[in-house]
Short mmCIF file of C-alpha atoms and ligand atoms in Angstrom, two decimals:
data_model
loop_
_atom_site.label_atom_id
_atom_site.label_comp_id
_atom_site.label_asym_id
_atom_site.label_seq_id
_atom_site.Cartn_x
_atom_site.Cartn_y
_atom_site.Cartn_z
CA MET A 1 -68.36 27.98 -76.95
CA ALA A 2 -66.88 29.95 -74.59
CA THR A 3 -64.37 28.88 -72.60
CA VAL A 4 -63.66 29.19 -68.65
CA GLN A 5 -60.62 31.09 -69.55
CA LYS A 6 -62.17 33.43 -71.95
CA ILE A 7 -64.69 34.39 -69.16
CA ARG A 8 -62.20 34.97 -67.16
CA ARG A 9 -59.87 37.31 -69.49
CA GLU A 10 -63.40 39.24 -70.35
CA HIS A 11 -64.58 39.88 -66.58
CA ARG A 12 -61.05 41.00 -65.29
CA ALA A 13 -60.70 45.13 -65.49
CA ASP A 14 -57.80 46.06 -67.83
CA GLY A 15 -55.91 48.11 -65.96
CA PRO A 16 -55.07 49.19 -61.98
CA ALA A 17 -57.67 49.59 -59.58
CA ALA A 18 -57.37 53.20 -58.29
CA VAL A 19 -59.29 55.00 -54.87
CA LEU A 20 -61.78 57.39 -57.31
CA ALA A 21 -63.00 59.68 -54.49
CA ILE A 22 -62.42 59.99 -50.26
CA GLY A 23 -64.99 60.96 -47.52
CA THR A 24 -64.78 61.71 -44.22
CA ALA A 25 -67.06 61.67 -41.17
CA ASN A 26 -66.93 62.54 -37.46
CA PRO A 27 -69.53 63.04 -34.80
CA GLU A 28 -70.29 66.33 -33.22
CA SER A 29 -68.92 66.16 -29.93
CA PHE A 30 -64.85 66.48 -29.22
CA GLN A 31 -62.55 67.05 -26.19
CA LEU A 32 -59.65 68.73 -26.31
CA GLN A 33 -56.77 66.57 -25.09
CA ASP A 34 -55.54 69.36 -22.93
CA ASP A 35 -58.98 69.35 -20.75
CA TYR A 36 -59.20 65.16 -21.54
CA ALA A 37 -57.96 64.14 -18.10
CA ASP A 38 -60.18 66.11 -16.25
CA TYR A 39 -62.90 65.51 -18.63
CA TYR A 40 -62.68 61.74 -18.21
CA PHE A 41 -62.50 61.72 -14.49
CA ARG A 42 -65.27 63.88 -13.85
CA VAL A 43 -67.80 62.12 -16.17
CA THR A 44 -66.66 58.84 -14.46
CA LYS A 45 -66.92 59.99 -10.96
CA SER A 46 -63.43 58.67 -10.19
CA GLU A 47 -61.81 61.57 -9.10
CA HIS A 48 -60.15 59.78 -6.58
CA HIS A 49 -58.04 57.97 -8.74
CA ALA A 50 -55.50 60.70 -8.55
CA ASP A 51 -52.48 58.32 -9.70
CA LEU A 52 -54.44 57.10 -12.85
CA LYS A 53 -55.44 60.63 -13.21
CA ASP A 54 -51.46 61.71 -13.37
CA LYS A 55 -51.21 59.25 -15.61
CA LEU A 56 -53.69 59.95 -18.04
CA LYS A 57 -52.58 63.73 -18.62
CA ARG A 58 -49.15 62.49 -18.91
CA ILE A 59 -50.04 60.45 -22.33
CA CYS A 60 -52.36 63.30 -23.45
CA LYS A 61 -49.76 65.64 -23.27
CA LYS A 62 -47.04 63.31 -25.21
CA SER A 63 -49.72 61.93 -27.67
CA GLY A 64 -49.35 64.44 -30.41
CA ILE A 65 -53.17 64.63 -30.27
CA GLU A 66 -55.13 68.00 -29.95
CA LYS A 67 -58.77 66.98 -30.37
CA ARG A 68 -61.00 63.68 -30.34
CA TYR A 69 -64.60 63.06 -31.50
CA ALA A 70 -66.56 61.23 -29.94
CA HIS A 71 -69.99 59.93 -30.30
CA LEU A 72 -71.16 58.88 -26.26
CA ASP A 73 -70.79 62.46 -24.95
CA GLU A 74 -71.48 63.63 -21.79
CA GLU A 75 -75.67 64.47 -22.33
CA LEU A 76 -75.70 60.21 -23.69
CA LEU A 77 -73.66 59.19 -20.84
CA GLY A 78 -76.13 60.81 -18.66
CA ALA A 79 -78.59 58.54 -20.20
CA HIS A 80 -76.20 55.50 -19.60
CA PRO A 81 -74.72 55.82 -16.12
CA ASP A 82 -73.72 52.34 -16.23
CA PHE A 83 -71.34 52.85 -18.42
CA ILE A 84 -68.67 54.25 -16.67
CA ASP A 85 -68.55 50.83 -13.89
CA ARG A 86 -66.95 48.25 -16.30
CA THR A 87 -68.24 45.49 -13.88
CA LEU A 88 -71.41 46.05 -14.98
CA PRO A 89 -73.10 44.27 -17.92
CA THR A 90 -73.64 46.90 -20.74
CA LEU A 91 -72.54 44.82 -23.92
CA ASP A 92 -76.45 44.86 -24.76
CA ALA A 93 -77.09 48.27 -24.38
CA ARG A 94 -73.68 49.17 -25.83
CA ILE A 95 -74.45 47.12 -29.40
CA GLU A 96 -77.99 48.12 -29.68
CA MET A 97 -76.47 51.55 -29.67
CA ALA A 98 -73.58 51.07 -32.17
CA SER A 99 -75.68 49.33 -34.43
CA ALA A 100 -77.30 52.35 -35.14
CA ALA A 101 -74.38 54.74 -35.11
CA VAL A 102 -72.17 53.04 -36.81
CA PRO A 103 -73.60 52.82 -39.92
CA ALA A 104 -75.12 56.25 -39.74
CA LEU A 105 -71.45 57.85 -39.12
CA ALA A 106 -70.24 55.55 -41.97
CA ALA A 107 -73.21 56.73 -44.13
CA SER A 108 -72.26 60.11 -43.74
CA ALA A 109 -68.66 59.57 -45.07
CA ALA A 110 -70.09 57.71 -48.17
CA GLU A 111 -72.09 60.23 -48.83
CA LYS A 112 -69.09 62.81 -49.26
CA ALA A 113 -67.23 59.85 -51.10
CA ILE A 114 -70.30 59.68 -53.70
CA ALA A 115 -70.82 63.23 -54.41
CA GLU A 116 -66.84 63.49 -54.86
CA TRP A 117 -67.20 60.88 -57.40
CA ASN A 118 -70.18 62.03 -59.34
CA ARG A 119 -71.64 59.01 -60.00
CA PRO A 120 -74.98 57.62 -58.47
CA ALA A 121 -74.72 55.12 -55.21
CA SER A 122 -76.50 52.65 -57.53
CA ASP A 123 -73.58 52.85 -59.52
CA ILE A 124 -72.31 50.68 -56.31
CA THR A 125 -70.97 46.89 -57.12
CA HIS A 126 -69.75 45.63 -54.27
CA LEU A 127 -69.47 47.08 -50.37
CA VAL A 128 -66.28 46.27 -47.72
CA PHE A 129 -67.16 47.57 -44.63
CA SER A 130 -64.99 47.79 -41.73
CA THR A 131 -65.46 48.12 -37.72
CA TYR A 132 -64.25 46.95 -34.52
CA SER A 133 -68.11 48.16 -32.88
CA GLY A 134 -70.23 45.46 -34.29
CA GLY A 135 -71.42 42.31 -32.65
CA LYS A 136 -74.99 42.22 -34.82
CA ALA A 137 -75.94 40.57 -37.62
CA PRO A 138 -77.42 41.89 -40.33
CA SER A 139 -74.26 44.15 -39.56
CA ALA A 140 -73.66 47.48 -40.48
CA ASP A 141 -72.70 47.11 -44.26
CA LEU A 142 -76.39 46.37 -44.55
CA ARG A 143 -77.46 49.28 -42.90
CA LEU A 144 -75.13 51.73 -44.98
CA ALA A 145 -76.28 50.20 -48.00
CA SER A 146 -79.68 50.42 -47.47
CA LEU A 147 -79.14 54.10 -46.18
CA LEU A 148 -76.90 54.79 -49.10
CA GLY A 149 -80.15 53.01 -51.10
CA LEU A 150 -77.61 50.48 -52.99
CA ARG A 151 -78.65 48.03 -55.28
CA PRO A 152 -80.17 44.69 -53.67
CA THR A 153 -77.23 43.12 -55.64
CA VAL A 154 -74.67 44.65 -54.21
CA SER A 155 -71.82 42.29 -53.22
CA ARG A 156 -71.04 43.12 -49.22
CA THR A 157 -68.02 41.82 -46.98
CA ILE A 158 -67.79 42.79 -43.48
CA LEU A 159 -64.46 42.94 -41.69
CA SER A 160 -65.02 42.26 -38.09
CA LEU A 161 -62.45 43.37 -35.11
CA ASN A 162 -59.47 44.09 -37.57
CA GLY A 163 -58.88 47.00 -35.57
CA CYS A 164 -56.58 49.63 -36.79
CA SER A 165 -55.25 47.46 -40.02
CA GLY A 166 -59.16 47.34 -41.04
CA GLY A 167 -58.88 50.32 -43.54
CA GLY A 168 -55.50 48.89 -45.57
CA LYS A 169 -57.04 45.20 -45.38
CA ALA A 170 -60.71 47.10 -47.08
CA LEU A 171 -59.06 48.71 -49.24
CA GLN A 172 -56.85 46.01 -50.19
CA LEU A 173 -60.08 43.69 -50.80
CA ALA A 174 -61.54 46.19 -53.19
CA LYS A 175 -58.18 46.30 -54.95
CA GLU A 176 -58.59 42.99 -55.94
CA LEU A 177 -62.43 43.03 -56.05
CA ALA A 178 -62.22 46.14 -58.59
CA GLU A 179 -59.28 44.32 -60.80
CA ASN A 180 -60.79 40.84 -61.05
CA ASN A 181 -64.69 42.42 -61.79
CA ARG A 182 -64.67 44.74 -65.21
CA GLY A 183 -66.79 47.52 -64.45
CA ALA A 184 -67.04 47.09 -60.52
CA ARG A 185 -67.11 49.98 -58.43
CA VAL A 186 -66.82 49.25 -54.59
CA LEU A 187 -67.62 51.27 -51.56
CA VAL A 188 -65.08 51.15 -48.63
CA ALA A 189 -66.13 52.04 -45.58
CA CYS A 190 -64.13 51.93 -42.05
CA SER A 191 -66.59 53.38 -39.55
CA GLU A 192 -65.12 53.22 -35.51
CA ILE A 193 -67.08 54.26 -32.41
CA THR A 194 -65.40 53.89 -28.87
CA LEU A 195 -68.63 53.88 -26.89
CA LEU A 196 -68.32 50.13 -26.47
CA ALA A 197 -64.66 50.74 -25.15
CA PHE A 198 -65.25 53.51 -22.91
CA TYR A 199 -65.61 53.15 -18.98
CA GLY A 200 -64.29 54.09 -15.90
CA SER A 201 -60.44 53.44 -14.96
CA LEU A 202 -60.05 50.49 -12.73
CA GLU A 203 -57.80 50.84 -9.67
CA GLY A 204 -54.34 48.54 -10.02
CA ARG A 205 -54.79 48.70 -13.47
CA LEU A 206 -52.40 51.37 -15.18
CA ASP A 207 -52.99 49.81 -18.64
CA THR A 208 -56.78 50.57 -18.75
CA ILE A 209 -56.22 54.08 -18.99
CA PHE A 210 -54.00 54.38 -22.19
CA GLY A 211 -56.91 53.22 -24.34
CA GLN A 212 -58.65 56.47 -23.40
CA GLY A 213 -55.89 58.76 -24.42
CA ILE A 214 -55.88 58.12 -27.74
CA PHE A 215 -58.86 56.25 -29.20
CA GLY A 216 -61.47 58.69 -31.12
CA ASP A 217 -64.19 58.13 -33.16
CA GLY A 218 -64.49 58.52 -37.22
CA ALA A 219 -65.58 57.01 -40.36
CA SER A 220 -63.92 56.95 -44.21
CA ALA A 221 -65.03 55.83 -47.10
CA ALA A 222 -63.35 55.64 -50.41
CA ILE A 223 -64.52 54.44 -53.72
CA VAL A 224 -62.51 52.10 -55.79
CA GLY A 225 -62.28 51.58 -59.22
CA ALA A 226 -60.37 50.28 -62.11
CA ASP A 227 -60.21 51.87 -66.02
CA PRO A 228 -61.86 55.49 -65.31
CA VAL A 229 -65.07 56.04 -67.01
CA VAL A 230 -63.81 59.26 -69.24
CA VAL A 231 -66.52 60.33 -71.37
CA GLY A 232 -70.06 61.71 -69.90
CA THR A 233 -69.45 61.36 -66.01
CA ILE A 234 -65.83 61.72 -65.78
CA GLU A 235 -63.90 59.75 -62.95
CA ARG A 236 -60.73 60.85 -61.45
CA PRO A 237 -58.00 58.47 -59.92
CA LEU A 238 -56.55 60.11 -56.76
CA PHE A 239 -54.64 57.17 -55.84
CA GLU A 240 -53.34 54.31 -58.22
CA MET A 241 -53.19 50.98 -55.95
CA ALA A 242 -50.11 48.93 -57.85
CA PHE A 243 -49.27 46.35 -55.20
CA ALA A 244 -50.50 45.54 -51.67
CA THR A 245 -49.42 42.73 -49.12
CA GLN A 246 -50.21 41.33 -45.59
CA THR A 247 -47.42 40.43 -43.24
CA THR A 248 -47.96 38.88 -39.50
CA ILE A 249 -44.78 39.74 -37.28
CA PRO A 250 -44.65 36.23 -35.96
CA GLY A 251 -45.17 35.82 -32.18
CA THR A 252 -47.04 38.83 -31.44
CA GLU A 253 -50.66 37.33 -30.73
CA ASP A 254 -50.78 38.69 -27.40
CA GLU A 255 -49.37 42.46 -28.16
CA ILE A 256 -52.30 43.85 -29.54
CA THR A 257 -55.49 42.73 -28.32
CA MET A 258 -59.18 43.28 -28.26
CA GLN A 259 -62.13 41.26 -26.58
CA LEU A 260 -66.05 42.08 -26.11
CA THR A 261 -66.66 41.21 -22.79
CA LYS A 262 -70.18 41.96 -20.97
CA GLY A 263 -68.58 45.48 -19.58
CA GLY A 264 -67.64 46.45 -23.03
CA LEU A 265 -64.57 45.94 -25.57
CA ASP A 266 -61.13 45.30 -23.52
CA PHE A 267 -58.34 46.98 -25.82
CA HIS A 268 -54.71 46.07 -24.71
CA VAL A 269 -51.95 47.31 -26.57
CA SER A 270 -48.16 46.16 -25.37
CA THR A 271 -45.60 49.17 -25.04
CA ARG A 272 -43.22 46.81 -26.90
CA VAL A 273 -45.80 48.21 -30.11
CA PRO A 274 -43.74 50.74 -31.60
CA LYS A 275 -40.48 49.11 -31.06
CA LEU A 276 -41.99 46.02 -32.78
CA LEU A 277 -42.86 47.71 -36.17
CA LYS A 278 -39.83 49.73 -35.92
CA ASN A 279 -38.04 46.04 -36.08
CA ASN A 280 -40.51 44.68 -39.09
CA ILE A 281 -41.90 47.16 -41.28
CA GLU A 282 -38.30 47.94 -43.58
CA ARG A 283 -38.61 43.98 -44.51
CA CYS A 284 -42.31 45.05 -45.77
CA LEU A 285 -41.23 47.67 -47.90
CA ILE A 286 -38.11 46.48 -49.41
CA ASP A 287 -40.49 43.25 -50.25
CA ALA A 288 -42.82 45.25 -51.84
CA LEU A 289 -41.22 47.83 -54.00
CA GLU A 290 -38.92 45.31 -54.97
CA PHE A 291 -41.59 42.97 -56.31
CA LEU A 292 -42.47 46.69 -58.97
CA GLY A 293 -38.94 47.05 -59.53
CA VAL A 294 -38.64 50.73 -58.22
CA SER A 295 -36.23 51.18 -55.80
CA PRO A 296 -36.35 54.76 -54.62
CA THR A 297 -34.37 56.35 -51.23
CA TRP A 298 -36.79 56.16 -48.76
CA ASN A 299 -37.60 60.25 -48.85
CA ASP A 300 -38.26 59.77 -52.48
CA LEU A 301 -41.53 58.60 -51.83
CA PHE A 302 -44.93 59.70 -50.17
CA TRP A 303 -46.05 58.28 -46.68
CA ALA A 304 -49.43 57.04 -45.48
CA ILE A 305 -48.92 55.76 -42.35
CA HIS A 306 -51.60 54.68 -39.46
CA PRO A 307 -50.55 57.47 -37.07
CA GLY A 308 -51.34 54.47 -34.25
CA GLY A 309 -49.67 56.68 -31.79
CA ARG A 310 -47.24 59.89 -31.70
CA ALA A 311 -44.21 56.99 -31.08
CA ILE A 312 -45.32 54.80 -33.87
CA LEU A 313 -44.36 57.76 -36.12
CA ASP A 314 -41.50 58.78 -34.48
CA HIS A 315 -39.99 55.14 -35.04
CA VAL A 316 -40.99 54.99 -38.64
CA GLU A 317 -39.81 58.04 -39.03
CA ASP A 318 -36.47 57.91 -37.04
CA LEU A 319 -35.55 53.94 -39.00
CA LEU A 320 -36.20 55.18 -42.55
CA ALA A 321 -34.39 59.01 -41.59
CA LEU A 322 -37.62 60.59 -43.36
CA ASP A 323 -37.05 64.20 -43.92
CA ASP A 324 -38.88 66.55 -41.73
CA GLY A 325 -42.79 66.64 -42.82
CA LYS A 326 -42.65 63.57 -44.76
CA LEU A 327 -45.08 62.09 -42.25
CA ALA A 328 -46.77 65.36 -42.23
CA ALA A 329 -50.60 63.92 -42.98
CA SER A 330 -50.32 61.06 -41.07
CA ARG A 331 -49.42 63.52 -37.90
CA ARG A 332 -51.85 66.33 -38.71
CA VAL A 333 -55.13 63.42 -38.53
CA LEU A 334 -53.61 61.79 -35.30
CA SER A 335 -53.33 65.77 -34.38
CA GLU A 336 -56.56 66.65 -35.29
CA PHE A 337 -58.60 63.39 -34.55
CA GLY A 338 -56.75 60.61 -32.65
CA ASN A 339 -56.27 57.07 -34.06
CA MET A 340 -59.68 56.06 -35.14
CA SER A 341 -58.61 52.84 -35.64
CA GLY A 342 -58.95 51.11 -39.04
CA ALA A 343 -61.07 54.95 -40.48
CA THR A 344 -57.61 56.64 -39.95
CA VAL A 345 -55.40 55.72 -42.92
CA ILE A 346 -58.37 57.02 -45.21
CA PHE A 347 -58.18 60.08 -43.29
CA VAL A 348 -54.11 60.22 -44.18
CA LEU A 349 -54.97 59.33 -47.66
CA ASP A 350 -57.65 62.31 -47.82
CA GLU A 351 -54.75 64.74 -45.59
CA MET A 352 -51.86 63.50 -48.57
CA ARG A 353 -54.02 64.43 -51.52
CA ARG A 354 -54.88 67.99 -49.60
CA ARG A 355 -51.43 68.37 -49.30
CA MET A 356 -50.39 67.13 -53.14
CA ALA A 357 -53.24 69.23 -54.60
CA ARG A 358 -51.13 72.62 -52.41
CA GLY A 359 -48.05 71.12 -53.97
CA GLU A 360 -46.94 70.36 -50.57
CA GLU A 361 -46.05 66.87 -51.20
CA VAL A 362 -44.52 66.40 -54.85
CA ALA A 363 -43.40 62.44 -54.63
CA GLU A 364 -45.18 60.61 -57.33
CA TRP A 365 -45.07 57.24 -55.52
CA GLY A 366 -45.88 56.39 -52.20
CA VAL A 367 -46.58 54.05 -49.91
CA MET A 368 -49.48 53.31 -47.24
CA MET A 369 -49.47 51.09 -44.31
CA ALA A 370 -51.76 50.41 -41.33
CA PHE A 371 -51.01 48.13 -38.39
CA GLY A 372 -53.29 45.76 -36.18
CA PRO A 373 -53.69 42.98 -33.96
CA GLY A 374 -51.19 40.41 -35.08
CA ILE A 375 -49.79 42.54 -35.37
CA THR A 376 -50.54 42.58 -38.65
CA ILE A 377 -48.73 44.80 -40.99
CA GLU A 378 -50.74 46.30 -44.53
CA THR A 379 -48.81 47.91 -46.65
CA MET A 380 -49.66 49.08 -50.13
CA VAL A 381 -47.63 50.74 -52.84
CA LEU A 382 -49.62 53.97 -54.30
CA HIS A 383 -49.04 55.68 -57.40
CA ALA A 384 -50.74 59.01 -57.13
CA THR A 385 -52.45 61.13 -59.80
CA CYS A 386 -53.94 64.49 -57.85
CA HIS A 387 -51.08 66.43 -57.93
CA HIS A 388 -51.25 70.15 -58.50
CA GLU A 389 -51.03 71.09 -62.23
CA ASN A 390 -48.67 73.71 -62.46
C1 CAA B 1 -56.09 48.98 -31.99
C2 CAA B 1 -55.68 48.47 -33.25
O1 CAA B 1 -55.78 47.28 -33.64
C3 CAA B 1 -54.08 48.91 -33.80
C4 CAA B 1 -53.56 50.66 -33.01
O2 CAA B 1 -53.03 51.39 -33.15
S1 CAA B 1 -52.65 49.88 -31.33
C5 CAA B 1 -52.15 51.43 -30.82
C6 CAA B 1 -51.06 51.71 -31.46
N1 CAA B 1 -50.75 52.76 -31.24
C7 CAA B 1 -49.20 52.81 -29.76
O3 CAA B 1 -49.13 51.56 -29.69
C8 CAA B 1 -49.14 54.10 -29.14
C9 CAA B 1 -47.61 54.14 -29.31
N2 CAA B 1 -47.27 54.55 -28.03
C10 CAA B 1 -47.34 56.03 -28.07
O4 CAA B 1 -47.34 56.55 -29.18
C11 CAA B 1 -46.42 56.70 -26.58
O5 CAA B 1 -46.06 55.91 -26.19
C12 CAA B 1 -47.33 57.68 -25.86
C13 CAA B 1 -48.27 59.01 -26.63
C14 CAA B 1 -48.82 56.65 -25.40
C15 CAA B 1 -46.63 58.24 -24.38
O6 CAA B 1 -45.77 58.75 -24.83
P1 CAA B 1 -44.42 58.62 -24.80
O7 CAA B 1 -43.50 59.46 -25.87
O8 CAA B 1 -43.90 57.14 -24.98
O9 CAA B 1 -43.92 58.47 -23.35
P2 CAA B 1 -43.61 57.85 -22.57
O10 CAA B 1 -43.28 58.90 -21.00
O11 CAA B 1 -42.66 56.79 -22.78
O12 CAA B 1 -45.26 57.44 -21.90
C16 CAA B 1 -45.88 57.75 -20.76
C17 CAA B 1 -46.97 57.06 -20.21
O13 CAA B 1 -47.51 56.08 -21.31
C18 CAA B 1 -47.53 54.33 -20.79
N3 CAA B 1 -47.63 53.83 -22.09
C19 CAA B 1 -46.86 53.81 -23.67
N4 CAA B 1 -47.42 53.26 -23.90
C20 CAA B 1 -47.81 52.03 -23.12
C21 CAA B 1 -49.26 51.22 -23.39
N5 CAA B 1 -49.62 50.44 -24.89
N6 CAA B 1 -50.34 50.72 -22.45
C22 CAA B 1 -50.37 51.28 -21.36
N7 CAA B 1 -49.92 52.58 -21.05
C23 CAA B 1 -48.65 52.97 -21.98
C24 CAA B 1 -46.40 54.77 -20.87
O14 CAA B 1 -45.56 53.45 -19.67
C25 CAA B 1 -46.07 55.79 -19.53
O15 CAA B 1 -47.03 55.67 -18.05
P3 CAA B 1 -45.98 56.57 -16.73
O16 CAA B 1 -45.81 58.13 -17.08
O17 CAA B 1 -46.80 56.20 -15.76
O18 CAA B 1 -44.82 55.80 -17.02
#
């Protein structure tokens, strides 16, 4: 007679979960950061807000970003001129548009991950989807499952409004699912589209301009599974997921907030965020690495940090006294795409594996960190298995 303990043991994977494949995608339209303030004030017909334009120019110049992609381009905006006025009730139209665009962009990223994985989409057993750009049920996860032709038995989870920590949380859930369900293959998909949060500036609201200067659109996907198949269709682990934690910095509920309003999604990010992270991440790192019995110096590790903003990367680099180039993967993703909220951290892993394949990062052990409302810090210790072999 089977016992619950025996069933449990048989259903657990033997090995650790690993990232087996990665894919990313962006909309076609993009803006160069140097031209962005001119573009933004022209399309939102608010050239008369000269002080705000100057401020946006200053933010763009210091952002460490060169280019950002956006689904909501000038043509689409022309068809929805009311989007530029955040006092108008445009939420319904935005959600309608996002409910098609968010899963479509996620599908482009997921198809690339599935192609690299080299197994059929029908082998996916679980889906974890993260987005801040939703507002409807059934949600983007169901639409994505149908676009990809996943099985009806796929177990779906949607993370909504987790913001920039969504990618970190989705990967952590995927790790738990893969390790607790023998043979599970989890598709993680994050798709973030700024069309919910794009609107003209408001006089006297200097903070309304900040989000327009750093956020961009992108989707990322990863396949996560334990005990890689080594015969027939061979699976190649990229990063083994050794340990994961979530920490909330007490008393910081109001530092990063998002709220759906009739005129779109309101973002507030306080200027204290980089400093608060600087003051709190070291404890998370020590706790995560102590648990493993690993005590390397910070420069011995590789770093996949969510590039929430240039100042956040500067503060992390300074705190940990990291050598030049240690945050190169995060800085490159920030430069090429801006802050794509929850989708960004998987872009950083993708960039990291390319750097490892080229021999530009040789560390075997590393840390992935993502930050979001809460303030929430997602930390995951990774073991890389994708280095260039001489
Ligand atoms: C949404 C989520 O869930 C999670 C997230 O990722 S939230 C986003 C996290 N990102 C951040 O917190 C951004 C971190 N900040 C930065 O990278 C930098 O401050 C920056 C690129 C925005 C500006 O660079 P800087 O070196 O700090 O230049 P600095 O001269 O101090 O600031 C430029 C202007 O930006 C303004 N600014 C900076 N942070 C701001 C913020 N959070 N809100 C509004 N304005 C801000 C400054 O007040 C300053 O305005 P003035 O020029 O009018 O004085």
